[in-house]
Amino acid sequence: MQMELTPNTTPSGFLLPSIHAAPPFFTEQPTPSTQSLFADHWIRLILSYARHRRLFILRIEDAEGPGSDWDEILRNERINRRVLPSYLSSLIAVLVSKELAVYEPAKQTRSVLLLWRQPEEWAEALHVWATASGQLNTILTFYEITDPPIPSPLSGLPIPLLRKAINVLTRSGRAQIIGVADGEGVRLFSGTK
């Protein structure tokens, strides 16, 4: 019995595209044009799933066995397929080459920080949050930004990505890094873009 290629909704409520039901989608293709097309589909899938679940880190280990946050897309039990670690490694390299991910920590190739929002978008989200919460011209620790008492769009944001966003604001004169007792902080200014 052949399975029809149809979209499928995961337990987390994410709608998988119909290509996710195609067995060849889970393996690296020998034809460069086909592989390039599949890689583009995988990149869209990885980034949209990361945004849906607010996932920031993707590791080769996520494809090595069941139980990762990525199982819903790296595996398809209905067709008995999964992405192998070697294939995920090549997909990660494509994400990095397209500047949609950065190796984190640097100087290794097994783990990336996904940029499902670019640092410029996070910078705007940070500035809007600070303005709306009345915290402009206040020194905020990185912890206060990423773990606020009231959840915000910045909740859980990895520090390396927060730094990139702050650097964007610093370049436009809307932020200043400040040394504080327990590490680093930032002061945000109203400023203009």
JSON list of N, CA, C and O in Angstrom, two decimals, residues 18 29-30 48 59 63 85 88 118 170 174:
[
{"chain": "A", "resi": 18, "resn": "SER", "atom": "N", "xyz": [3.53, 18.29, 2.79]},
{"chain": "A", "resi": 18, "resn": "SER", "atom": "CA", "xyz": [3.31, 16.96, 2.21]},
{"chain": "A", "resi": 18, "resn": "SER", "atom": "C", "xyz": [4.62, 16.28, 1.82]},
{"chain": "A", "resi": 18, "resn": "SER", "atom": "O", "xyz": [4.70, 15.06, 1.88]},
{"chain": "A", "resi": 29, "resn": "GLN", "atom": "N", "xyz": [20.35, 13.31, -1.64]},
{"chain": "A", "resi": 29, "resn": "GLN", "atom": "CA", "xyz": [20.11, 12.89, -3.02]},
{"chain": "A", "resi": 29, "resn": "GLN", "atom": "C", "xyz": [21.39, 13.03, -3.86]},
{"chain": "A", "resi": 29, "resn": "GLN", "atom": "O", "xyz": [22.14, 13.99, -3.70]},
{"chain": "A", "resi": 30, "resn": "PRO", "atom": "N", "xyz": [21.63, 12.06, -4.77]},
{"chain": "A", "resi": 30, "resn": "PRO", "atom": "CA", "xyz": [22.84, 12.11, -5.58]},
{"chain": "A", "resi": 30, "resn": "PRO", "atom": "C", "xyz": [22.81, 13.21, -6.65]},
{"chain": "A", "resi": 30, "resn": "PRO", "atom": "O", "xyz": [23.85, 13.71, -7.05]},
{"chain": "A", "resi": 48, "resn": "SER", "atom": "N", "xyz": [10.80, 27.09, 10.32]},
{"chain": "A", "resi": 48, "resn": "SER", "atom": "CA", "xyz": [9.41, 27.32, 10.72]},
{"chain": "A", "resi": 48, "resn": "SER", "atom": "C", "xyz": [9.06, 26.47, 11.94]},
{"chain": "A", "resi": 48, "resn": "SER", "atom": "O", "xyz": [8.33, 26.92, 12.84]},
{"chain": "A", "resi": 59, "resn": "ARG", "atom": "N", "xyz": [21.31, 20.32, 17.03]},
{"chain": "A", "resi": 59, "resn": "ARG", "atom": "CA", "xyz": [22.56, 19.57, 17.17]},
{"chain": "A", "resi": 59, "resn": "ARG", "atom": "C", "xyz": [22.50, 18.30, 16.32]},
{"chain": "A", "resi": 59, "resn": "ARG", "atom": "O", "xyz": [21.43, 17.73, 16.15]},
{"chain": "A", "resi": 63, "resn": "ALA", "atom": "N", "xyz": [19.55, 13.99, 15.67]},
{"chain": "A", "resi": 63, "resn": "ALA", "atom": "CA", "xyz": [19.20, 12.96, 14.68]},
{"chain": "A", "resi": 63, "resn": "ALA", "atom": "C", "xyz": [19.73, 11.58, 15.07]},
{"chain": "A", "resi": 63, "resn": "ALA", "atom": "O", "xyz": [19.45, 10.61, 14.38]},
{"chain": "A", "resi": 85, "resn": "PRO", "atom": "N", "xyz": [22.33, 11.41, 10.99]},
{"chain": "A", "resi": 85, "resn": "PRO", "atom": "CA", "xyz": [23.21, 12.48, 11.46]},
{"chain": "A", "resi": 85, "resn": "PRO", "atom": "C", "xyz": [24.08, 13.09, 10.35]},
{"chain": "A", "resi": 85, "resn": "PRO", "atom": "O", "xyz": [24.26, 14.31, 10.30]},
{"chain": "A", "resi": 88, "resn": "LEU", "atom": "N", "xyz": [21.90, 15.46, 8.41]},
{"chain": "A", "resi": 88, "resn": "LEU", "atom": "CA", "xyz": [21.62, 16.66, 9.22]},
{"chain": "A", "resi": 88, "resn": "LEU", "atom": "C", "xyz": [22.85, 17.56, 9.24]},
{"chain": "A", "resi": 88, "resn": "LEU", "atom": "O", "xyz": [22.74, 18.78, 9.16]},
{"chain": "A", "resi": 118, "resn": "GLN", "atom": "N", "xyz": [16.25, 37.13, 12.38]},
{"chain": "A", "resi": 118, "resn": "GLN", "atom": "CA", "xyz": [17.58, 37.69, 12.25]},
{"chain": "A", "resi": 118, "resn": "GLN", "atom": "C", "xyz": [17.88, 38.59, 13.46]},
{"chain": "A", "resi": 118, "resn": "GLN", "atom": "O", "xyz": [16.95, 39.09, 14.10]},
{"chain": "A", "resi": 170, "resn": "THR", "atom": "N", "xyz": [23.38, 48.87, 19.49]},
{"chain": "A", "resi": 170, "resn": "THR", "atom": "CA", "xyz": [24.54, 49.69, 19.84]},
{"chain": "A", "resi": 170, "resn": "THR", "atom": "C", "xyz": [25.03, 50.46, 18.62]},
{"chain": "A", "resi": 170, "resn": "THR", "atom": "O", "xyz": [25.31, 51.66, 18.71]},
{"chain": "A", "resi": 174, "resn": "ARG", "atom": "N", "xyz": [21.17, 53.04, 20.02]},
{"chain": "A", "resi": 174, "resn": "ARG", "atom": "CA", "xyz": [20.00, 52.80, 20.87]},
{"chain": "A", "resi": 174, "resn": "ARG", "atom": "C", "xyz": [20.29, 51.88, 22.04]},
{"chain": "A", "resi": 174, "resn": "ARG", "atom": "O", "xyz": [19.39, 51.53, 22.79]}
]
